[in-house]
mmCIF file of C-alpha atoms in Angstrom:
data_model
loop_
_atom_site.group_PDB
_atom_site.id
_atom_site.type_symbol
_atom_site.label_atom_id
_atom_site.label_comp_id
_atom_site.label_asym_id
_atom_site.label_seq_id
_atom_site.Cartn_x
_atom_site.Cartn_y
_atom_site.Cartn_z
ATOM 1 C CA UNK A 1 125.421 99.051 101.414
ATOM 2 C CA UNK A 2 122.792 97.276 103.479
ATOM 3 C CA UNK A 3 119.433 96.575 101.956
ATOM 4 C CA UNK A 4 115.952 96.722 103.856
ATOM 5 C CA UNK A 5 116.411 95.271 107.096
ATOM 6 C CA UNK A 6 113.761 93.396 109.028
ATOM 7 C CA UNK A 7 113.724 91.897 112.451
ATOM 8 C CA UNK A 8 112.679 89.628 113.911
ATOM 9 C CA UNK A 9 112.778 87.259 110.994
ATOM 10 C CA UNK A 10 110.627 84.734 112.791
ATOM 11 C CA UNK A 11 108.426 85.570 115.684
ATOM 12 C CA UNK A 12 106.078 83.342 117.632
ATOM 13 C CA UNK A 13 103.117 84.591 119.626
ATOM 14 C CA UNK A 14 100.247 83.176 121.653
ATOM 15 C CA UNK A 15 96.753 84.313 120.778
ATOM 16 C CA UNK A 16 96.061 87.767 122.316
ATOM 17 C CA UNK A 17 99.571 88.779 122.505
ATOM 18 C CA UNK A 18 101.004 91.781 120.820
ATOM 19 C CA UNK A 19 103.531 91.656 117.821
ATOM 20 C CA UNK A 20 105.975 94.232 116.697
ATOM 21 C CA UNK A 21 107.812 93.878 113.572
ATOM 22 C CA UNK A 22 110.532 96.466 112.741
ATOM 23 C CA UNK A 23 111.918 97.812 109.301
ATOM 24 C CA UNK A 24 114.861 99.809 108.710
ATOM 25 C CA UNK A 25 114.793 101.061 105.221
ATOM 26 C CA UNK A 26 117.801 101.172 102.779
ATOM 27 C CA UNK A 27 120.137 104.332 103.413
ATOM 28 C CA UNK A 28 118.665 107.478 101.894
ATOM 29 C CA UNK A 29 115.054 106.188 101.378
ATOM 30 C CA UNK A 30 112.457 107.892 103.279
ATOM 31 C CA UNK A 31 109.462 106.026 102.128
ATOM 32 C CA UNK A 32 108.442 102.602 103.519
ATOM 33 C CA UNK A 33 105.755 100.061 102.493
ATOM 34 C CA UNK A 34 104.335 97.124 104.473
ATOM 35 C CA UNK A 35 102.876 94.100 102.816
ATOM 36 C CA UNK A 36 101.478 90.604 103.910
ATOM 37 C CA UNK A 37 101.819 87.299 102.286
ATOM 38 C CA UNK A 38 99.793 84.531 102.668
ATOM 39 C CA UNK A 39 99.906 81.283 100.812
ATOM 40 C CA UNK A 40 98.231 81.416 97.473
ATOM 41 C CA UNK A 41 96.960 85.046 97.876
ATOM 42 C CA UNK A 42 100.228 86.855 96.759
ATOM 43 C CA UNK A 43 101.313 89.937 98.552
ATOM 44 C CA UNK A 44 98.584 92.417 99.978
ATOM 45 C CA UNK A 45 99.341 96.029 100.452
ATOM 46 C CA UNK A 46 98.945 97.188 103.957
ATOM 47 C CA UNK A 47 100.331 100.892 104.515
ATOM 48 C CA UNK A 48 102.622 103.126 102.918
ATOM 49 C CA UNK A 49 104.471 105.767 105.080
ATOM 50 C CA UNK A 50 106.727 108.655 104.760
ATOM 51 C CA UNK A 51 108.821 109.580 107.824
ATOM 52 C CA UNK A 52 106.176 110.924 110.185
ATOM 53 C CA UNK A 53 103.406 110.659 107.818
ATOM 54 C CA UNK A 54 101.187 107.894 106.804
ATOM 55 C CA UNK A 55 100.349 108.384 103.077
ATOM 56 C CA UNK A 56 98.145 105.296 102.303
ATOM 57 C CA UNK A 57 96.764 102.984 104.820
ATOM 58 C CA UNK A 58 93.885 101.734 102.625
ATOM 59 C CA UNK A 59 95.299 97.996 103.059
ATOM 60 C CA UNK A 60 95.289 97.984 106.926
ATOM 61 C CA UNK A 61 92.792 96.228 108.773
ATOM 62 C CA UNK A 62 90.569 98.660 110.690
ATOM 63 C CA UNK A 63 91.205 97.169 114.108
ATOM 64 C CA UNK A 64 94.417 95.873 116.188
ATOM 65 C CA UNK A 65 96.823 96.800 113.390
ATOM 66 C CA UNK A 66 98.884 100.016 113.364
ATOM 67 C CA UNK A 67 102.146 101.363 111.605
ATOM 68 C CA UNK A 68 104.504 104.278 112.476
ATOM 69 C CA UNK A 69 107.610 105.540 110.781
ATOM 70 C CA UNK A 70 109.134 108.076 113.254
ATOM 71 C CA UNK A 71 111.695 110.669 112.607
ATOM 72 C CA UNK A 72 114.276 108.745 114.042
ATOM 73 C CA UNK A 73 114.547 104.942 114.103
ATOM 74 C CA UNK A 74 112.995 102.101 112.165
ATOM 75 C CA UNK A 75 109.238 101.862 111.131
ATOM 76 C CA UNK A 76 107.009 99.582 113.272
ATOM 77 C CA UNK A 77 104.289 97.389 112.308
ATOM 78 C CA UNK A 78 102.374 96.763 115.338
ATOM 79 C CA UNK A 79 99.556 93.927 115.829
ATOM 80 C CA UNK A 80 97.435 94.021 119.098
ATOM 81 C CA UNK A 81 95.675 90.817 120.364
ATOM 82 C CA UNK A 82 97.013 88.640 117.593
ATOM 83 C CA UNK A 83 94.735 86.047 116.230
ATOM 84 C CA UNK A 84 95.767 82.668 114.150
ATOM 85 C CA UNK A 85 94.589 84.409 110.996
ATOM 86 C CA UNK A 86 97.571 86.962 111.390
ATOM 87 C CA UNK A 87 100.149 84.355 110.942
ATOM 88 C CA UNK A 88 101.729 85.272 107.688
ATOM 89 C CA UNK A 89 104.813 86.634 106.302
ATOM 90 C CA UNK A 90 105.199 90.603 106.524
ATOM 91 C CA UNK A 91 107.499 92.257 104.254
ATOM 92 C CA UNK A 92 108.741 95.658 104.466
ATOM 93 C CA UNK A 93 110.067 97.607 101.385
ATOM 94 C CA UNK A 94 111.666 101.125 100.758
ATOM 95 C CA UNK A 95 111.934 103.564 98.014
ATOM 96 C CA UNK A 96 113.968 106.959 98.223
ATOM 97 C CA UNK A 97 111.098 109.128 96.792
ATOM 98 C CA UNK A 98 107.536 109.048 96.303
ATOM 99 C CA UNK A 99 108.434 109.043 92.448
ATOM 100 C CA UNK A 100 106.374 106.014 91.050
ATOM 101 C CA UNK A 101 109.318 104.884 88.723
ATOM 102 C CA UNK A 102 111.564 104.171 91.479
ATOM 103 C CA UNK A 103 112.427 100.632 92.282
ATOM 104 C CA UNK A 104 110.931 99.437 95.448
ATOM 105 C CA UNK A 105 113.450 97.356 97.520
ATOM 106 C CA UNK A 106 112.043 94.646 99.560
ATOM 107 C CA UNK A 107 113.494 93.128 103.146
ATOM 108 C CA UNK A 108 113.791 89.325 103.666
ATOM 109 C CA UNK A 109 110.560 89.424 105.586
ATOM 110 C CA UNK A 110 109.361 88.490 109.178
ATOM 111 C CA UNK A 111 107.263 85.245 109.556
ATOM 112 C CA UNK A 112 104.684 85.696 112.246
ATOM 113 C CA UNK A 113 103.325 82.400 113.780
ATOM 114 C CA UNK A 114 100.317 82.741 116.167
ATOM 115 C CA UNK A 115 99.814 79.667 118.290
ATOM 116 C CA UNK B 1 91.466 101.220 91.238
ATOM 117 C CA UNK B 2 94.238 99.088 89.772
ATOM 118 C CA UNK B 3 94.570 95.538 89.552
ATOM 119 C CA UNK B 4 96.721 92.790 88.210
ATOM 120 C CA UNK B 5 95.927 89.150 87.013
ATOM 121 C CA UNK B 6 98.489 86.581 86.566
ATOM 122 C CA UNK B 7 96.941 83.958 84.388
ATOM 123 C CA UNK B 8 98.230 80.311 85.678
ATOM 124 C CA UNK B 9 99.253 80.206 89.398
ATOM 125 C CA UNK B 10 101.626 77.355 88.304
ATOM 126 C CA UNK B 11 103.763 76.878 85.351
ATOM 127 C CA UNK B 12 106.196 74.060 84.480
ATOM 128 C CA UNK B 13 108.631 73.886 81.804
ATOM 129 C CA UNK B 14 111.677 71.808 80.933
ATOM 130 C CA UNK B 15 115.207 73.121 81.009
ATOM 131 C CA UNK B 16 116.066 75.022 78.063
ATOM 132 C CA UNK B 17 112.466 75.755 76.975
ATOM 133 C CA UNK B 18 110.686 79.076 76.589
ATOM 134 C CA UNK B 19 109.389 80.491 79.720
ATOM 135 C CA UNK B 20 106.327 82.473 79.589
ATOM 136 C CA UNK B 21 104.402 84.040 82.538
ATOM 137 C CA UNK B 22 101.202 86.080 81.754
ATOM 138 C CA UNK B 23 100.320 89.247 83.275
ATOM 139 C CA UNK B 24 97.307 91.559 82.471
ATOM 140 C CA UNK B 25 96.449 94.851 84.261
ATOM 141 C CA UNK B 26 93.612 96.855 84.838
ATOM 142 C CA UNK B 27 94.287 100.703 85.056
ATOM 143 C CA UNK B 28 92.729 104.081 84.219
ATOM 144 C CA UNK B 29 95.620 105.603 83.103
ATOM 145 C CA UNK B 30 98.913 104.285 81.897
ATOM 146 C CA UNK B 31 100.550 102.729 84.894
ATOM 147 C CA UNK B 32 104.005 101.620 85.643
ATOM 148 C CA UNK B 33 104.561 97.704 85.614
ATOM 149 C CA UNK B 34 107.016 95.725 87.366
ATOM 150 C CA UNK B 35 108.124 91.998 87.642
ATOM 151 C CA UNK B 36 109.628 90.595 90.776
ATOM 152 C CA UNK B 37 111.281 87.234 91.431
ATOM 153 C CA UNK B 38 110.751 85.498 95.028
ATOM 154 C CA UNK B 39 112.975 82.544 96.203
ATOM 155 C CA UNK B 40 111.619 80.390 98.964
ATOM 156 C CA UNK B 41 111.760 82.188 102.348
ATOM 157 C CA UNK B 42 113.321 85.318 100.818
ATOM 158 C CA UNK B 43 112.232 88.690 100.008
ATOM 159 C CA UNK B 44 111.475 89.925 96.383
ATOM 160 C CA UNK B 45 113.929 90.913 93.824
ATOM 161 C CA UNK B 46 113.115 93.158 91.021
ATOM 162 C CA UNK B 47 113.538 91.507 87.641
ATOM 163 C CA UNK B 48 112.683 94.428 85.408
ATOM 164 C CA UNK B 49 110.322 97.608 85.120
ATOM 165 C CA UNK B 50 108.552 99.481 82.645
ATOM 166 C CA UNK B 51 107.935 103.295 83.123
ATOM 167 C CA UNK B 52 108.224 105.259 79.877
ATOM 168 C CA UNK B 53 110.177 104.701 76.541
ATOM 169 C CA UNK B 54 110.816 101.353 74.855
ATOM 170 C CA UNK B 55 107.967 99.020 75.251
ATOM 171 C CA UNK B 56 110.185 95.957 75.416
ATOM 172 C CA UNK B 57 112.074 95.947 78.564
ATOM 173 C CA UNK B 58 115.121 93.637 79.285
ATOM 174 C CA UNK B 59 116.011 92.666 82.952
ATOM 175 C CA UNK B 60 118.338 90.463 84.981
ATOM 176 C CA UNK B 61 118.711 86.713 84.450
ATOM 177 C CA UNK B 62 118.037 87.032 80.749
ATOM 178 C CA UNK B 63 114.320 88.057 81.260
ATOM 179 C CA UNK B 64 112.351 90.466 79.328
ATOM 180 C CA UNK B 65 108.853 91.788 79.092
ATOM 181 C CA UNK B 66 106.724 93.740 76.583
ATOM 182 C CA UNK B 67 104.281 96.350 77.400
ATOM 183 C CA UNK B 68 101.408 96.077 75.238
ATOM 184 C CA UNK B 69 98.968 98.931 75.852
ATOM 185 C CA UNK B 70 96.210 97.684 73.328
ATOM 186 C CA UNK B 71 96.432 94.332 75.278
ATOM 187 C CA UNK B 72 96.669 95.809 78.892
ATOM 188 C CA UNK B 73 99.360 93.300 78.990
ATOM 189 C CA UNK B 74 102.939 92.649 80.438
ATOM 190 C CA UNK B 75 104.132 89.229 79.838
ATOM 191 C CA UNK B 76 107.481 87.838 81.123
ATOM 192 C CA UNK B 77 109.557 85.812 78.861
ATOM 193 C CA UNK B 78 112.855 84.033 78.611
ATOM 194 C CA UNK B 79 114.121 82.036 75.804
ATOM 195 C CA UNK B 80 115.759 79.124 77.509
ATOM 196 C CA UNK B 81 114.812 78.167 81.339
ATOM 197 C CA UNK B 82 117.430 77.158 83.681
ATOM 198 C CA UNK B 83 116.907 75.154 86.728
ATOM 199 C CA UNK B 84 117.725 78.150 88.890
ATOM 200 C CA UNK B 85 114.711 80.093 87.472
ATOM 201 C CA UNK B 86 112.434 77.858 89.807
ATOM 202 C CA UNK B 87 110.655 80.591 91.729
ATOM 203 C CA UNK B 88 107.777 82.542 92.287
ATOM 204 C CA UNK B 89 107.154 85.552 89.984
ATOM 205 C CA UNK B 90 104.894 88.477 90.716
ATOM 206 C CA UNK B 91 103.797 90.981 88.398
ATOM 207 C CA UNK B 92 102.958 94.419 89.951
ATOM 208 C CA UNK B 93 101.227 97.699 88.800
ATOM 209 C CA UNK B 94 101.850 101.252 89.967
ATOM 210 C CA UNK B 95 99.897 104.424 89.253
ATOM 211 C CA UNK B 96 102.234 106.751 87.388
ATOM 212 C CA UNK B 97 101.155 109.317 90.061
ATOM 213 C CA UNK B 98 103.645 110.045 92.923
ATOM 214 C CA UNK B 99 102.909 108.621 96.207
ATOM 215 C CA UNK B 100 101.169 105.505 95.484
ATOM 216 C CA UNK B 101 101.873 101.983 96.469
ATOM 217 C CA UNK B 102 102.833 98.914 94.269
ATOM 218 C CA UNK B 103 99.714 96.572 93.644
ATOM 219 C CA UNK B 104 100.918 92.739 93.146
ATOM 220 C CA UNK B 105 99.240 89.800 91.145
ATOM 221 C CA UNK B 106 98.896 86.478 93.003
ATOM 222 C CA UNK B 107 102.024 85.322 91.604
ATOM 223 C CA UNK B 108 103.051 82.428 89.551
ATOM 224 C CA UNK B 109 105.105 79.396 90.667
ATOM 225 C CA UNK B 110 107.690 78.352 87.878
ATOM 226 C CA UNK B 111 108.942 74.963 88.127
ATOM 227 C CA UNK B 112 111.958 73.883 85.772
ATOM 228 C CA UNK B 113 112.503 70.131 85.232
ATOM 229 C CA UNK B 114 115.501 68.602 83.858
#
């Protein structure tokens, strides 16, 4: 029973390139969340998606960042024209329904380094 | 808007000592509350959660937390620390309305010395 799967685990990009982070939720889970973790800042909520829908994107930067969760396939967090400040760990999480009492399960994270 | 404050970014205890990690929340309605643990270079693992019912919640690895509405607190405790408890701990809050995200505190790093 696989957990939340994220890939790549580590990604290096030069400034100006694009970064794509993928997340496959746990089996049976249709709700996906993306968080960014910076040292000393904890986890910052970015976006909450259900299949083919964005539920809450209040934490997403207005430019260069986008997320999707298509009917088939993994959720993708896309960062265009990366800058050094985008270097962080990005965590994906999933839950089976929108019920707020559900446990949200986290993946192992994707570490993005921008050089 | 909801928020979480974790008092103390670093806590150090001796092996066998009591662990107390503090968490206070701000919410306009009774929230759901969670504690997660993160080991280096890994994802987060749920320790325990409070949704409804008994306010003293027991979790994995001997941890427990008590929801105190009057104090808007959800402090995490463990009677006797083990070396393996050294990790980062995050308190999180979620609105009890469906379709809301989990909001985290900044975390507390627990160090355990022998």
